[in-house]
Amino acid sequence: MEIKVKLNGKNVIGNVEADTVLLDWLREKGCLSVKRGCDTSNCGLCTVFMDNKPILSCSKLAVQADGHEIKTLEGLQEEALEFVGFIADQGADQCGFCNPGFVMNTIALLRENQDPTDDEIRAFLAGNLCRCSGYEGQLRGIRNFLDSRKACTDEKNSN
């Protein structure tokens, strides 16, 4: 079955079996940030954007992406670069396996809410599984990023 997808800004045509999971198709296309963690839609490692909304690619068939725009972390490097260092500074990237899912969901959160509370951050990232850090490092990294961004904005406004 042929599908046409706008993948990270490029039009891609592919042939897939009817039962091919979007996660597998994306990895075949070189999007290695999309990871398999649970195959039960519980860990967030396979998060991608479909039409700018976060979805779990392990729970979508590739044929369901036909005619849609899909963005993976590979297509959002510039947007992600802003805060990835803040997460690393907090030791929240111990093994790094969960980072792409956290980054994708943080991008989605910040697109929706530019100044979330800690509870709103926790709620938005609740579907991400991290076996190493206990989540507090990710929260501190996101909070430090938001505080830094606010300080820059305040400084610009005072000049």
PDB file of C-alpha atoms in Angstrom:
ATOM      1  CA  MET A   1       0.000   0.000   0.000  1.00  0.00           C
ATOM      2  CA  GLU A   2       1.437   3.385  -0.975  1.00  0.00           C
ATOM      3  CA  ILE A   3       1.505   6.269   1.490  1.00  0.00           C
ATOM      4  CA  LYS A   4       2.486   9.895   0.995  1.00  0.00           C
ATOM      5  CA  VAL A   5       3.735  11.726   4.066  1.00  0.00           C
ATOM      6  CA  LYS A   6       5.406  15.060   4.649  1.00  0.00           C
ATOM      7  CA  LEU A   7       8.217  13.862   6.919  1.00  0.00           C
ATOM      8  CA  ASN A   8      10.316  16.535   8.591  1.00  0.00           C
ATOM      9  CA  GLY A   9       9.495  18.981   5.826  1.00  0.00           C
ATOM     10  CA  LYS A  10      10.112  16.617   2.903  1.00  0.00           C
ATOM     11  CA  ASN A  11       7.530  14.796   0.842  1.00  0.00           C
ATOM     12  CA  VAL A  12       8.096  11.058   1.208  1.00  0.00           C
ATOM     13  CA  ILE A  13       6.351   8.272  -0.649  1.00  0.00           C
ATOM     14  CA  GLY A  14       6.601   4.766   0.707  1.00  0.00           C
ATOM     15  CA  ASN A  15       5.133   1.339   0.321  1.00  0.00           C
ATOM     16  CA  VAL A  16       3.985  -0.326   3.515  1.00  0.00           C
ATOM     17  CA  GLU A  17       2.187  -3.459   4.543  1.00  0.00           C
ATOM     18  CA  ALA A  18      -1.245  -2.787   6.011  1.00  0.00           C
ATOM     19  CA  ASP A  19      -0.034  -3.780   9.485  1.00  0.00           C
ATOM     20  CA  THR A  20       3.184  -1.713   9.540  1.00  0.00           C
ATOM     21  CA  VAL A  21       3.364   0.410  12.658  1.00  0.00           C
ATOM     22  CA  LEU A  22       4.292   4.065  12.114  1.00  0.00           C
ATOM     23  CA  LEU A  23       7.210   3.702  14.552  1.00  0.00           C
ATOM     24  CA  ASP A  24       8.796   1.010  12.376  1.00  0.00           C
ATOM     25  CA  TRP A  25       8.258   2.935   9.154  1.00  0.00           C
ATOM     26  CA  LEU A  26       9.819   6.077  10.610  1.00  0.00           C
ATOM     27  CA  ARG A  27      12.883   4.163  11.787  1.00  0.00           C
ATOM     28  CA  GLU A  28      13.202   2.598   8.322  1.00  0.00           C
ATOM     29  CA  LYS A  29      13.254   6.162   6.965  1.00  0.00           C
ATOM     30  CA  GLY A  30      16.197   7.017   9.228  1.00  0.00           C
ATOM     31  CA  CYS A  31      14.334   8.701  12.087  1.00  0.00           C
ATOM     32  CA  LEU A  32      16.250   6.947  14.836  1.00  0.00           C
ATOM     33  CA  SER A  33      15.128   9.347  17.566  1.00  0.00           C
ATOM     34  CA  VAL A  34      11.804   7.487  17.483  1.00  0.00           C
ATOM     35  CA  LYS A  35      12.356   4.627  19.887  1.00  0.00           C
ATOM     36  CA  ARG A  36      10.568   1.469  20.885  1.00  0.00           C
ATOM     37  CA  GLY A  37      10.113   1.165  24.609  1.00  0.00           C
ATOM     38  CA  CYS A  38       6.914  -0.658  25.456  1.00  0.00           C
ATOM     39  CA  ASP A  39       4.673  -1.231  22.393  1.00  0.00           C
ATOM     40  CA  THR A  40       1.720  -0.485  24.680  1.00  0.00           C
ATOM     41  CA  SER A  41       1.488   3.333  24.416  1.00  0.00           C
ATOM     42  CA  ASN A  42       2.749   3.758  27.976  1.00  0.00           C
ATOM     43  CA  CYS A  43       6.311   5.091  27.812  1.00  0.00           C
ATOM     44  CA  GLY A  44       6.361   8.084  25.428  1.00  0.00           C
ATOM     45  CA  LEU A  45       9.624   7.066  23.736  1.00  0.00           C
ATOM     46  CA  CYS A  46       7.977   6.895  20.332  1.00  0.00           C
ATOM     47  CA  THR A  47       6.406  10.380  20.480  1.00  0.00           C
ATOM     48  CA  VAL A  48       6.233  12.244  17.170  1.00  0.00           C
ATOM     49  CA  PHE A  49       4.105  15.118  15.925  1.00  0.00           C
ATOM     50  CA  MET A  50       1.321  14.395  13.465  1.00  0.00           C
ATOM     51  CA  ASP A  51      -0.017  17.660  12.088  1.00  0.00           C
ATOM     52  CA  ASN A  52       1.765  19.434  14.987  1.00  0.00           C
ATOM     53  CA  LYS A  53       0.091  17.344  17.712  1.00  0.00           C
ATOM     54  CA  PRO A  54       2.060  14.792  19.765  1.00  0.00           C
ATOM     55  CA  ILE A  55       1.100  11.173  19.135  1.00  0.00           C
ATOM     56  CA  LEU A  56       2.551   7.813  20.077  1.00  0.00           C
ATOM     57  CA  SER A  57       3.835   6.245  16.881  1.00  0.00           C
ATOM     58  CA  CYS A  58       3.727   2.724  18.340  1.00  0.00           C
ATOM     59  CA  SER A  59      -0.069   2.968  18.434  1.00  0.00           C
ATOM     60  CA  LYS A  60      -0.576   4.246  14.872  1.00  0.00           C
ATOM     61  CA  LEU A  61      -0.362   2.337  11.660  1.00  0.00           C
ATOM     62  CA  ALA A  62       1.815   3.878   8.976  1.00  0.00           C
ATOM     63  CA  VAL A  63      -1.199   4.002   6.647  1.00  0.00           C
ATOM     64  CA  GLN A  64      -2.894   6.329   9.137  1.00  0.00           C
ATOM     65  CA  ALA A  65      -0.130   8.872   8.440  1.00  0.00           C
ATOM     66  CA  ASP A  66      -0.986   8.981   4.733  1.00  0.00           C
ATOM     67  CA  GLY A  67      -1.615  12.583   3.720  1.00  0.00           C
ATOM     68  CA  HIS A  68      -0.383  13.977   7.041  1.00  0.00           C
ATOM     69  CA  GLU A  69       2.665  15.868   8.219  1.00  0.00           C
ATOM     70  CA  ILE A  70       4.940  13.973  10.604  1.00  0.00           C
ATOM     71  CA  LYS A  71       7.775  15.583  12.519  1.00  0.00           C
ATOM     72  CA  THR A  72      10.330  13.706  14.547  1.00  0.00           C
ATOM     73  CA  LEU A  73      13.104  15.104  16.684  1.00  0.00           C
ATOM     74  CA  GLU A  74      15.319  15.061  13.596  1.00  0.00           C
ATOM     75  CA  GLY A  75      13.027  17.684  12.093  1.00  0.00           C
ATOM     76  CA  LEU A  76      12.880  19.808  15.247  1.00  0.00           C
ATOM     77  CA  GLN A  77      16.572  20.126  16.081  1.00  0.00           C
ATOM     78  CA  GLU A  78      16.608  23.912  16.074  1.00  0.00           C
ATOM     79  CA  GLU A  79      13.590  24.185  18.356  1.00  0.00           C
ATOM     80  CA  ALA A  80      14.924  21.482  20.690  1.00  0.00           C
ATOM     81  CA  LEU A  81      18.435  22.871  20.886  1.00  0.00           C
ATOM     82  CA  GLU A  82      17.248  25.731  23.068  1.00  0.00           C
ATOM     83  CA  PHE A  83      16.531  23.626  26.124  1.00  0.00           C
ATOM     84  CA  VAL A  84      18.305  20.272  25.698  1.00  0.00           C
ATOM     85  CA  GLY A  85      21.383  21.666  27.439  1.00  0.00           C
ATOM     86  CA  PHE A  86      19.299  22.682  30.435  1.00  0.00           C
ATOM     87  CA  ILE A  87      18.086  19.089  30.818  1.00  0.00           C
ATOM     88  CA  ALA A  88      21.652  17.782  30.523  1.00  0.00           C
ATOM     89  CA  ASP A  89      22.895  20.279  33.135  1.00  0.00           C
ATOM     90  CA  GLN A  90      20.504  18.720  35.646  1.00  0.00           C
ATOM     91  CA  GLY A  91      21.806  15.192  35.054  1.00  0.00           C
ATOM     92  CA  ALA A  92      18.475  14.210  33.570  1.00  0.00           C
ATOM     93  CA  ASP A  93      20.041  12.529  30.558  1.00  0.00           C
ATOM     94  CA  GLN A  94      21.825   9.721  32.392  1.00  0.00           C
ATOM     95  CA  CYS A  95      21.427   7.043  29.745  1.00  0.00           C
ATOM     96  CA  GLY A  96      19.667   9.289  27.219  1.00  0.00           C
ATOM     97  CA  PHE A  97      17.220   6.652  26.025  1.00  0.00           C
ATOM     98  CA  CYS A  98      14.120   8.578  27.093  1.00  0.00           C
ATOM     99  CA  ASN A  99      15.369  12.017  26.031  1.00  0.00           C
ATOM    100  CA  PRO A 100      13.756  12.159  22.577  1.00  0.00           C
ATOM    101  CA  GLY A 101      10.300  11.498  24.039  1.00  0.00           C
ATOM    102  CA  PHE A 102      10.809  14.064  26.795  1.00  0.00           C
ATOM    103  CA  VAL A 103      12.078  16.626  24.299  1.00  0.00           C
ATOM    104  CA  MET A 104       9.165  16.072  21.904  1.00  0.00           C
ATOM    105  CA  ASN A 105       6.623  16.396  24.696  1.00  0.00           C
ATOM    106  CA  THR A 106       8.357  19.449  26.147  1.00  0.00           C
ATOM    107  CA  ILE A 107       8.204  21.121  22.735  1.00  0.00           C
ATOM    108  CA  ALA A 108       4.491  20.306  22.585  1.00  0.00           C
ATOM    109  CA  LEU A 109       3.966  21.670  26.104  1.00  0.00           C
ATOM    110  CA  LEU A 110       5.790  24.925  25.394  1.00  0.00           C
ATOM    111  CA  ARG A 111       3.897  25.443  22.147  1.00  0.00           C
ATOM    112  CA  GLU A 112       0.675  25.139  24.118  1.00  0.00           C
ATOM    113  CA  ASN A 113       1.709  26.911  27.331  1.00  0.00           C
ATOM    114  CA  GLN A 114       4.661  29.317  27.324  1.00  0.00           C
ATOM    115  CA  ASP A 115       4.765  29.629  31.128  1.00  0.00           C
ATOM    116  CA  PRO A 116       3.596  26.379  32.729  1.00  0.00           C
ATOM    117  CA  THR A 117       3.614  25.708  36.461  1.00  0.00           C
ATOM    118  CA  ASP A 118       5.605  22.771  37.806  1.00  0.00           C
ATOM    119  CA  ASP A 119       2.368  20.810  38.207  1.00  0.00           C
ATOM    120  CA  GLU A 120       1.427  21.526  34.581  1.00  0.00           C
ATOM    121  CA  ILE A 121       4.860  20.337  33.453  1.00  0.00           C
ATOM    122  CA  ARG A 122       4.526  17.143  35.501  1.00  0.00           C
ATOM    123  CA  ALA A 123       1.038  16.496  34.104  1.00  0.00           C
ATOM    124  CA  PHE A 124       2.144  17.029  30.501  1.00  0.00           C
ATOM    125  CA  LEU A 125       5.173  14.751  30.861  1.00  0.00           C
ATOM    126  CA  ALA A 126       3.406  12.072  32.921  1.00  0.00           C
ATOM    127  CA  GLY A 127       3.308   9.671  29.975  1.00  0.00           C
ATOM    128  CA  ASN A 128       7.094   9.565  29.608  1.00  0.00           C
ATOM    129  CA  LEU A 129       8.988   6.676  31.146  1.00  0.00           C
ATOM    130  CA  CYS A 130      12.478   7.277  32.549  1.00  0.00           C
ATOM    131  CA  ARG A 131      14.206   4.438  34.332  1.00  0.00           C
ATOM    132  CA  CYS A 132      17.273   6.415  35.457  1.00  0.00           C
ATOM    133  CA  SER A 133      16.526   9.847  36.785  1.00  0.00           C
ATOM    134  CA  GLY A 134      13.282   9.937  38.728  1.00  0.00           C
ATOM    135  CA  TYR A 135      11.942  12.834  36.611  1.00  0.00           C
ATOM    136  CA  GLU A 136      13.046  15.631  38.912  1.00  0.00           C
ATOM    137  CA  GLY A 137      16.076  16.401  36.715  1.00  0.00           C
ATOM    138  CA  GLN A 138      13.841  16.856  33.691  1.00  0.00           C
ATOM    139  CA  LEU A 139      11.532  19.123  35.673  1.00  0.00           C
ATOM    140  CA  ARG A 140      14.467  21.200  36.975  1.00  0.00           C
ATOM    141  CA  GLY A 141      15.920  21.444  33.469  1.00  0.00           C
ATOM    142  CA  ILE A 142      12.651  22.648  31.965  1.00  0.00           C
ATOM    143  CA  ARG A 143      12.098  25.075  34.852  1.00  0.00           C
ATOM    144  CA  ASN A 144      15.669  26.447  34.495  1.00  0.00           C
ATOM    145  CA  PHE A 145      15.117  26.863  30.757  1.00  0.00           C
ATOM    146  CA  LEU A 146      11.860  28.753  31.335  1.00  0.00           C
ATOM    147  CA  ASP A 147      13.440  30.936  34.021  1.00  0.00           C
ATOM    148  CA  SER A 148      16.407  31.710  31.757  1.00  0.00           C
ATOM    149  CA  ARG A 149      14.130  32.578  28.861  1.00  0.00           C
ATOM    150  CA  LYS A 150      12.036  34.821  31.114  1.00  0.00           C
ATOM    151  CA  ALA A 151      15.171  36.562  32.442  1.00  0.00           C
ATOM    152  CA  CYS A 152      16.297  37.275  28.859  1.00  0.00           C
ATOM    153  CA  THR A 153      12.880  38.686  27.997  1.00  0.00           C
ATOM    154  CA  ASP A 154      12.821  40.810  31.172  1.00  0.00           C
ATOM    155  CA  GLU A 155      16.333  42.113  30.396  1.00  0.00           C
ATOM    156  CA  LYS A 156      15.353  43.060  26.835  1.00  0.00           C
ATOM    157  CA  ASN A 157      12.222  44.809  28.081  1.00  0.00           C
ATOM    158  CA  SER A 158      14.151  46.846  30.673  1.00  0.00           C
ATOM    159  CA  ASN A 159      16.615  48.170  28.095  1.00  0.00           C
TER     160      ASN A 159
END
